[in-house]
Amino acid sequence: MRTFEYVRPLDVPDALAAHAGDTATAYLAGGTTQLDLMKDGVLEPARLVDITRLPMRGIFTEGTALRVGALTTMEELAADPTVERRLPLVREALLLGASVQLRNMATIGGNLLQRTRCRYFRDPGVAACNKRAPGSGCAAVTGPARMHAILGVSERCIALHASDVAVALVALDAVVHVEGPEGDRSVPLTEFYVEAGTRPEVEHTLGHGELITAVEIPRLPETTRSGYLKVRDRVSYEFALTSAAVALDIENGMIRDARIGLGGVGSKPWRAAAAEEVLRDAPPGPAVFREAAEAAVTGAWTVPGTEFKVELAKRTLVRQLTTVSEVAP
Amino acid sequence: MSTARELPVVGPALDRVDGPAKTAGQARYPSDFDAPGQAHGALVQSTIAAGRITGIDTSAAEAAPGVLAVFTHLNVPPLPRGPMTGLGVSPPAPLRDDRILHHGQHVALVVAETREQATAAARLVRVGYASVEPVLDLDDPRATTVDDPWGLDSERGDVEAGLAASAVRVEATYTTPDNTNNPLGLFSTLAAWDGDRLTVHDATQWPSMVRETLAHVFGVPETSVRVLSPYLGGGFGAGLRAWPHVILAVHAARELRRPVKLVLTRPQMFTSVGHRPKGVQHVRLGASADGRLLAIEHRGRSLLAAEDDDYEPFAAGSAVAYACPNVLTRDQQVRANVPAPVSMRAPAHAQGGFALESAMDELAQALELDPLELRLRNVADVHPALGLPWTSNALRECYAVGAERFGWSRRPARPRSQRDGHWLVGQAMAGVSYPWYQAPSLARATVTADGHAVVGGSGMDIGTGTYTVLTQLSARLLGLPPERVRLELGDSDLPKAPQAGGSGLTGALGSAVHDACTKLLDAFLDLVRDDPASPLRGSAPEDVLAADGGIRRRDDADRSETYDAILARHGRRELSADGSSTPARPAELGMAPAGAFGAHFVEVKVDEDLGLVRVSRLTTVIDGGRILNEKTARSQIIGGAIGGIGMALFEDTITDPVSGRIANATFGDYLVPVHADIPAMDVTFVGEPDRASPLGTKGVGEVGLVGVAAAIANAVHHATGIRVRSLPITLDALL
Amino acid sequence: MTFTPEVPPAAPDSHPGVAGTTTAFTVNGTPRSVAADTRVTLLDALRDLLALTGTKKGCDQGACGACTVHVDGRRVLACLTLLAQCEGREVTTIEGLSRDGRPHPMQEAFVRHDGFQCGYCTPGQIMSAVALLREDRARTDKDIREFMSGNLCRCAAYPNIVAAIRDVAQRGGVDADL
């Protein structure tokens, strides 16, 4: 790790001023991504602005939504009674992520901004990484790539966005509140992330120096059932091979509304809008679930190591649709 | 006197004597030591797998704050390779030339005032390479091969004739990946010179070997070198060699004339301290219609470093696993541009057992015979190669007790016939015959004037419980309560004992301790032989036993005396005796020395749609000879078996096929079992004290792992009907 | 602007090298003030500067749990926490668990149930287990296993660790750490 200056502002304006959009400055929240990548030599900020003392913590009800301060930890959000009662898919996604220790550190804002676990990205000894060194190529596409993405990727980059809770939040149309040198703004999470596309180094629309201050999560209607299924080799403490966040509003034997997020597959937390479209106004059942799953993975781009994920993602979604809808398989 | 023969077959479950220190954070591991004025090292490793260094620019690193020196092949003089050890050659010397033989090879050591400075400066070293395409694969035609590397290839009878005569034959190929030992403790070396005297706190399983190596490499007498490893954060074989980074730290400390501490990073643990090498095995079995084995052919190939050796005879164990008249085993190693492999818990048998016990399950299926019954019909009641009776063998009891505890009789024969919701359920088993191994050992026992004993040898406790079981043993032999016995281990200045490895330390050092304690009692009897004040005067060893802090006559409990009383009357502060042990010789015994035997019974659940595999039950029965401490021995078996679960389902060190770089060198990416993966486990010990050693023990450090991967693969087949012959068994293979 | 604190260079005898921060915090109930390079993690500060080597480094990447300590009562990983972030915080390490020279019930239970072999992950396991009871997550073996899964044990003493935690939970649960 190279040397850096450390500052600890106490309010948001001071934090923004301390950062000042300087490309050599970075914010530090829970530290579980930032410090890890600094140790790896991937991030080398000259100044760290510790934002953990800013007044951006806590969970508040605002109309039909929850407003979650960006510094709220994963454990705190998971323990919230409203989340437990009304947003099971969020709670399950949180508690299936990382470990208790990491969830006590990691903040919800930081979680959304976590960097890929791609070991080619995380090792500066690897020359070819378009995300780390734009234009240098991608060593992962010819490598063993079991933990990589199949949606929103190309030969330029197959890095996976590994967040669980972000998958649930994109499905819920959560909104990110941002403060920056140019003022406040709000961005739907579905528009916050950017597919790897031609510029894998660009992962989201947050400007350098902007801060996520809060995440607004719409509460699901009382009648909506939801849940999160995470598929991985170990029972616990592992990133998803595939996952599915599903919320279904079923009325009189018909799916009135469906919300689907897929994890373990996308260069960004993946909203499966095409699958939702298949389900909407259809009776729940195995056939339509399989049709939705096919739609969800349309456009998948695989390398030999990720081919299995196409089928696994489909089965994961079908299983979770079956579970949430309580339809006999 | 008291002898080991009077010990119970399964010894009392004494809590670990080092437990309070370990649970309080007071046990000091190599990286917990600091020396006054120490500097910190950080390694730079190659980013190519094969080729040459064309240039190294160390100027930026040398100019960085706090940097004291940068060592490269350009400024490190040729260091001699370490000597031959009891387990084979030493690793090549570090930084010996400009050649790169594997990705992650050390190319520089940066030493600075602080850890942070050294680590930061290491990133500033610029290395130019001329790269060539590396050999990374077992089937690369450019690779050189080594046939019969250990002289263990074996042949008896005529395998082809046996196969021809067989009613049923199976033939299959099994593959196992690289696994990485990954002890939780980062390997660490703290080297401090005082003139020509060298003290090293090193993460080693074998202090005396590191001492010999450092004395040889740095040209000083062995008596000038002290290597300490009283506690080690695991090793599983990784600590069985004096690795290049150890040599580098010692060299840097000598050059800089100050102590140097070097702690490897977790990614460096994947390339610097060995791994279980990947391999391919081909097995052919033939049997009569009633399930008698008529032929076993087992051929194994494993990957080896370009210029180093490793002991990994996959196939050799199959020569003695079953009673079979026609057996052929062949092993071959393939040299490649990979980091050096090393023994990893149950080397060779971990992989060989997977192949053989999977093949046995396939044979049982082909015979339409119960897999347990197939094993029972082929138990080697005498050593199948030597024809000698075993010094102990309770394999049949392992099978019987395991089957009973597991409920084997309720298992349906047909695969894919049990279901629990969307989980398919299956049960299977595997048997284990682990080889006998023992090395010579010395030990010393001392009783001091305050009536306490100090017992020790240079061997160490890697977590197996050596401190505890030798405390129990010494206490019993000397007639002292355990709290009045202190064990000294992990210090090369102590009498030379072998490595903590090969499941042989308890037998070797324990036997030496037994000898030392016996001789110490003799010494006390000598002291009082003509002592008119002693009630023991004139007693012969067979007349007495050790009890109540001293010695008493067997024929008269009133004729006794405590050690402290004897020492006080004779004006002695202490009395010591040295003991030794040598491995048994089969010819002299007229028996074949036996290692541990065991049987694993496993139940798995496999998600029908998602391919998830979960181990839901595991019953293991072990014949480990005499068990000195039921609690620590059980922990050994549990730990080994969970290592087997990791091997079966998770562990896979993945090498990038282009660069030769390990692509998953972190604990986030290289998966080992976690709490949630492990069900309740049922472990039972059976058998009798082994006749090859005075203690009657057989090693239990490795046997628990062997065969578990096969039992799980067999259970996955029983659950799903899908035979997986490649580890780890991940959901991709079951979709 | 109210940056806190504006940092002086580290005292050279405290931690040689570049300018850093001085961090005032509480460790095992004792107020401490440590001047160090800004790069120093809580883990390295405990081990190298405060001689509290009970907290172990198993990966330095937030992946093994060996460095688990409590900060303001919650279990966190010391390797991914900067020392500077601990200003004003209360840190508890394995060395701070005993009371009046008596081991914590969890420490005793680990010994009784042989919940370790090499012992390297043990301080982290115990710190995690004590927090687990406080979180009221030791109600079933399944919960214990799930919520202890951030602590790797390569010797694989897992069943015995679960037994130790279950034992303490049954003997008094969250009160056991008082």
PDB file of N, CA and C in Angstrom, chain B residues 563-616:
ATOM      1  N   TYR B 563      10.598 -38.719  44.340  1.00  0.00           N
ATOM      2  CA  TYR B 563      11.781 -38.248  43.612  1.00  0.00           C
ATOM      3  C   TYR B 563      12.485 -37.118  44.358  1.00  0.00           C
ATOM      4  N   ASP B 564      11.684 -36.180  44.875  1.00  0.00           N
ATOM      5  CA  ASP B 564      12.328 -35.031  45.519  1.00  0.00           C
ATOM      6  C   ASP B 564      13.105 -35.468  46.761  1.00  0.00           C
ATOM      7  N   ALA B 565      12.598 -36.479  47.464  1.00  0.00           N
ATOM      8  CA  ALA B 565      13.321 -36.946  48.649  1.00  0.00           C
ATOM      9  C   ALA B 565      14.653 -37.582  48.258  1.00  0.00           C
ATOM     10  N   ILE B 566      14.623 -38.366  47.205  1.00  0.00           N
ATOM     11  CA  ILE B 566      15.864 -39.013  46.745  1.00  0.00           C
ATOM     12  C   ILE B 566      16.875 -37.950  46.325  1.00  0.00           C
ATOM     13  N   LEU B 567      16.387 -37.000  45.512  1.00  0.00           N
ATOM     14  CA  LEU B 567      17.301 -35.971  45.004  1.00  0.00           C
ATOM     15  C   LEU B 567      17.871 -35.153  46.165  1.00  0.00           C
ATOM     16  N   ALA B 568      17.027 -34.815  47.136  1.00  0.00           N
ATOM     17  CA  ALA B 568      17.474 -33.975  48.255  1.00  0.00           C
ATOM     18  C   ALA B 568      18.560 -34.700  49.052  1.00  0.00           C
ATOM     19  N   ARG B 569      18.316 -35.979  49.310  1.00  0.00           N
ATOM     20  CA  ARG B 569      19.273 -36.713  50.133  1.00  0.00           C
ATOM     21  C   ARG B 569      20.614 -36.869  49.436  1.00  0.00           C
ATOM     22  N   HIS B 570      20.553 -36.897  48.090  1.00  0.00           N
ATOM     23  CA  HIS B 570      21.803 -37.078  47.345  1.00  0.00           C
ATOM     24  C   HIS B 570      22.367 -35.756  46.848  1.00  0.00           C
ATOM     25  N   GLY B 571      21.751 -34.667  47.281  1.00  0.00           N
ATOM     26  CA  GLY B 571      22.291 -33.357  46.925  1.00  0.00           C
ATOM     27  C   GLY B 571      22.235 -33.073  45.443  1.00  0.00           C
ATOM     28  N   ARG B 572      21.240 -33.621  44.779  1.00  0.00           N
ATOM     29  CA  ARG B 572      21.131 -33.423  43.330  1.00  0.00           C
ATOM     30  C   ARG B 572      19.994 -32.454  43.045  1.00  0.00           C
ATOM     31  N   ARG B 573      20.217 -31.546  42.117  1.00  0.00           N
ATOM     32  CA  ARG B 573      19.162 -30.614  41.714  1.00  0.00           C
ATOM     33  C   ARG B 573      18.204 -31.283  40.731  1.00  0.00           C
ATOM     34  N   GLU B 574      18.724 -32.255  40.013  1.00  0.00           N
ATOM     35  CA  GLU B 574      17.862 -32.927  39.043  1.00  0.00           C
ATOM     36  C   GLU B 574      18.536 -34.216  38.593  1.00  0.00           C
ATOM     37  N   LEU B 575      17.755 -35.045  37.961  1.00  0.00           N
ATOM     38  CA  LEU B 575      18.288 -36.260  37.361  1.00  0.00           C
ATOM     39  C   LEU B 575      17.650 -36.395  35.991  1.00  0.00           C
ATOM     40  N   SER B 576      18.488 -36.681  34.975  1.00  0.00           N
ATOM     41  CA  SER B 576      18.000 -36.758  33.602  1.00  0.00           C
ATOM     42  C   SER B 576      18.341 -38.100  32.998  1.00  0.00           C
ATOM     43  N   ALA B 577      17.591 -38.443  31.975  1.00  0.00           N
ATOM     44  CA  ALA B 577      17.950 -39.612  31.169  1.00  0.00           C
ATOM     45  C   ALA B 577      17.561 -39.348  29.732  1.00  0.00           C
ATOM     46  N   ASP B 578      18.402 -39.824  28.850  1.00  0.00           N
ATOM     47  CA  ASP B 578      18.106 -39.710  27.423  1.00  0.00           C
ATOM     48  C   ASP B 578      17.502 -41.024  26.945  1.00  0.00           C
ATOM     49  N   GLY B 579      16.569 -40.892  26.045  1.00  0.00           N
ATOM     50  CA  GLY B 579      15.955 -42.075  25.469  1.00  0.00           C
ATOM     51  C   GLY B 579      15.988 -42.002  23.958  1.00  0.00           C
ATOM     52  N   SER B 580      15.757 -43.141  23.351  1.00  0.00           N
ATOM     53  CA  SER B 580      15.744 -43.157  21.885  1.00  0.00           C
ATOM     54  C   SER B 580      14.753 -44.206  21.413  1.00  0.00           C
ATOM     55  N   SER B 581      14.387 -44.073  20.173  1.00  0.00           N
ATOM     56  CA  SER B 581      13.554 -45.105  19.557  1.00  0.00           C
ATOM     57  C   SER B 581      13.997 -45.282  18.119  1.00  0.00           C
ATOM     58  N   THR B 582      13.891 -46.496  17.658  1.00  0.00           N
ATOM     59  CA  THR B 582      14.191 -46.781  16.253  1.00  0.00           C
ATOM     60  C   THR B 582      13.005 -47.517  15.663  1.00  0.00           C
ATOM     61  N   PRO B 583      12.771 -47.299  14.382  1.00  0.00           N
ATOM     62  CA  PRO B 583      11.626 -47.956  13.757  1.00  0.00           C
ATOM     63  C   PRO B 583      11.752 -49.472  13.818  1.00  0.00           C
ATOM     64  N   ALA B 584      10.621 -50.125  13.942  1.00  0.00           N
ATOM     65  CA  ALA B 584      10.601 -51.582  13.950  1.00  0.00           C
ATOM     66  C   ALA B 584      11.073 -52.113  12.600  1.00  0.00           C
ATOM     67  N   ARG B 585      11.645 -53.306  12.611  1.00  0.00           N
ATOM     68  CA  ARG B 585      12.054 -53.957  11.358  1.00  0.00           C
ATOM     69  C   ARG B 585      11.195 -55.194  11.160  1.00  0.00           C
ATOM     70  N   PRO B 586      10.470 -55.239  10.033  1.00  0.00           N
ATOM     71  CA  PRO B 586       9.541 -56.344   9.811  1.00  0.00           C
ATOM     72  C   PRO B 586      10.201 -57.700   9.938  1.00  0.00           C
ATOM     73  N   ALA B 587      11.426 -57.839   9.395  1.00  0.00           N
ATOM     74  CA  ALA B 587      12.071 -59.145   9.411  1.00  0.00           C
ATOM     75  C   ALA B 587      12.304 -59.616  10.847  1.00  0.00           C
ATOM     76  N   GLU B 588      12.723 -58.676  11.690  1.00  0.00           N
ATOM     77  CA  GLU B 588      12.960 -59.043  13.086  1.00  0.00           C
ATOM     78  C   GLU B 588      11.668 -59.374  13.811  1.00  0.00           C
ATOM     79  N   LEU B 589      10.629 -58.633  13.461  1.00  0.00           N
ATOM     80  CA  LEU B 589       9.345 -58.863  14.112  1.00  0.00           C
ATOM     81  C   LEU B 589       8.694 -60.166  13.648  1.00  0.00           C
ATOM     82  N   GLY B 590       9.008 -60.528  12.396  1.00  0.00           N
ATOM     83  CA  GLY B 590       8.247 -61.612  11.793  1.00  0.00           C
ATOM     84  C   GLY B 590       6.819 -61.203  11.508  1.00  0.00           C
ATOM     85  N   MET B 591       6.606 -59.912  11.483  1.00  0.00           N
ATOM     86  CA  MET B 591       5.266 -59.373  11.234  1.00  0.00           C
ATOM     87  C   MET B 591       5.407 -58.157  10.310  1.00  0.00           C
ATOM     88  N   ALA B 592       4.324 -57.785   9.711  1.00  0.00           N
ATOM     89  CA  ALA B 592       4.304 -56.582   8.885  1.00  0.00           C
ATOM     90  C   ALA B 592       3.776 -55.422   9.725  1.00  0.00           C
ATOM     91  N   PRO B 593       4.601 -54.381   9.935  1.00  0.00           N
ATOM     92  CA  PRO B 593       4.111 -53.250  10.735  1.00  0.00           C
ATOM     93  C   PRO B 593       2.902 -52.609  10.044  1.00  0.00           C
ATOM     94  N   ALA B 594       1.883 -52.401  10.831  1.00  0.00           N
ATOM     95  CA  ALA B 594       0.635 -51.887  10.276  1.00  0.00           C
ATOM     96  C   ALA B 594       0.488 -50.410  10.581  1.00  0.00           C
ATOM     97  N   GLY B 595      -0.061 -49.703   9.625  1.00  0.00           N
ATOM     98  CA  GLY B 595      -0.535 -48.359   9.894  1.00  0.00           C
ATOM     99  C   GLY B 595      -1.985 -48.440  10.350  1.00  0.00           C
ATOM    100  N   ALA B 596      -2.619 -47.288  10.376  1.00  0.00           N
ATOM    101  CA  ALA B 596      -4.011 -47.265  10.816  1.00  0.00           C
ATOM    102  C   ALA B 596      -4.915 -47.835   9.726  1.00  0.00           C
ATOM    103  N   PHE B 597      -6.041 -48.364  10.151  1.00  0.00           N
ATOM    104  CA  PHE B 597      -7.101 -48.781   9.230  1.00  0.00           C
ATOM    105  C   PHE B 597      -8.355 -47.984   9.550  1.00  0.00           C
ATOM    106  N   GLY B 598      -9.240 -47.947   8.573  1.00  0.00           N
ATOM    107  CA  GLY B 598     -10.455 -47.189   8.848  1.00  0.00           C
ATOM    108  C   GLY B 598     -11.541 -47.456   7.839  1.00  0.00           C
ATOM    109  N   ALA B 599     -12.730 -47.041   8.197  1.00  0.00           N
ATOM    110  CA  ALA B 599     -13.867 -47.114   7.281  1.00  0.00           C
ATOM    111  C   ALA B 599     -14.708 -45.861   7.454  1.00  0.00           C
ATOM    112  N   HIS B 600     -15.109 -45.295   6.308  1.00  0.00           N
ATOM    113  CA  HIS B 600     -15.974 -44.114   6.318  1.00  0.00           C
ATOM    114  C   HIS B 600     -17.325 -44.484   5.725  1.00  0.00           C
ATOM    115  N   PHE B 601     -18.375 -44.055   6.376  1.00  0.00           N
ATOM    116  CA  PHE B 601     -19.742 -44.215   5.857  1.00  0.00           C
ATOM    117  C   PHE B 601     -20.350 -42.817   5.740  1.00  0.00           C
ATOM    118  N   VAL B 602     -20.830 -42.490   4.550  1.00  0.00           N
ATOM    119  CA  VAL B 602     -21.247 -41.118   4.279  1.00  0.00           C
ATOM    120  C   VAL B 602     -22.650 -41.096   3.701  1.00  0.00           C
ATOM    121  N   GLU B 603     -23.409 -40.090   4.118  1.00  0.00           N
ATOM    122  CA  GLU B 603     -24.680 -39.811   3.447  1.00  0.00           C
ATOM    123  C   GLU B 603     -24.599 -38.409   2.839  1.00  0.00           C
ATOM    124  N   VAL B 604     -25.027 -38.295   1.597  1.00  0.00           N
ATOM    125  CA  VAL B 604     -25.066 -36.980   0.963  1.00  0.00           C
ATOM    126  C   VAL B 604     -26.486 -36.705   0.488  1.00  0.00           C
ATOM    127  N   LYS B 605     -26.733 -35.414   0.313  1.00  0.00           N
ATOM    128  CA  LYS B 605     -27.969 -34.975  -0.332  1.00  0.00           C
ATOM    129  C   LYS B 605     -27.570 -34.129  -1.533  1.00  0.00           C
ATOM    130  N   VAL B 606     -28.219 -34.382  -2.640  1.00  0.00           N
ATOM    131  CA  VAL B 606     -27.911 -33.659  -3.868  1.00  0.00           C
ATOM    132  C   VAL B 606     -29.198 -33.021  -4.389  1.00  0.00           C
ATOM    133  N   ASP B 607     -29.146 -31.715  -4.573  1.00  0.00           N
ATOM    134  CA  ASP B 607     -30.332 -31.030  -5.104  1.00  0.00           C
ATOM    135  C   ASP B 607     -30.547 -31.466  -6.548  1.00  0.00           C
ATOM    136  N   GLU B 608     -31.714 -31.992  -6.802  1.00  0.00           N
ATOM    137  CA  GLU B 608     -32.001 -32.593  -8.096  1.00  0.00           C
ATOM    138  C   GLU B 608     -31.863 -31.594  -9.250  1.00  0.00           C
ATOM    139  N   ASP B 609     -32.269 -30.367  -9.027  1.00  0.00           N
ATOM    140  CA  ASP B 609     -32.227 -29.368 -10.096  1.00  0.00           C
ATOM    141  C   ASP B 609     -30.938 -28.567 -10.095  1.00  0.00           C
ATOM    142  N   LEU B 610     -30.459 -28.224  -8.903  1.00  0.00           N
ATOM    143  CA  LEU B 610     -29.365 -27.261  -8.806  1.00  0.00           C
ATOM    144  C   LEU B 610     -28.001 -27.923  -8.645  1.00  0.00           C
ATOM    145  N   GLY B 611     -27.990 -29.222  -8.395  1.00  0.00           N
ATOM    146  CA  GLY B 611     -26.718 -29.933  -8.306  1.00  0.00           C
ATOM    147  C   GLY B 611     -25.959 -29.708  -7.015  1.00  0.00           C
ATOM    148  N   LEU B 612     -26.544 -28.988  -6.064  1.00  0.00           N
ATOM    149  CA  LEU B 612     -25.857 -28.739  -4.794  1.00  0.00           C
ATOM    150  C   LEU B 612     -25.605 -30.058  -4.076  1.00  0.00           C
ATOM    151  N   VAL B 613     -24.422 -30.213  -3.508  1.00  0.00           N
ATOM    152  CA  VAL B 613     -24.082 -31.427  -2.768  1.00  0.00           C
ATOM    153  C   VAL B 613     -23.839 -31.050  -1.311  1.00  0.00           C
ATOM    154  N   ARG B 614     -24.513 -31.732  -0.419  1.00  0.00           N
ATOM    155  CA  ARG B 614     -24.315 -31.497   1.015  1.00  0.00           C
ATOM    156  C   ARG B 614     -24.061 -32.825   1.705  1.00  0.00           C
ATOM    157  N   VAL B 615     -23.039 -32.870   2.534  1.00  0.00           N
ATOM    158  CA  VAL B 615     -22.799 -34.062   3.338  1.00  0.00           C
ATOM    159  C   VAL B 615     -23.694 -33.974   4.560  1.00  0.00           C
ATOM    160  N   SER B 616     -24.578 -34.933   4.717  1.00  0.00           N
ATOM    161  CA  SER B 616     -25.537 -34.855   5.823  1.00  0.00           C
ATOM    162  C   SER B 616     -25.166 -35.761   6.998  1.00  0.00           C
TER     163      SER B 616
END
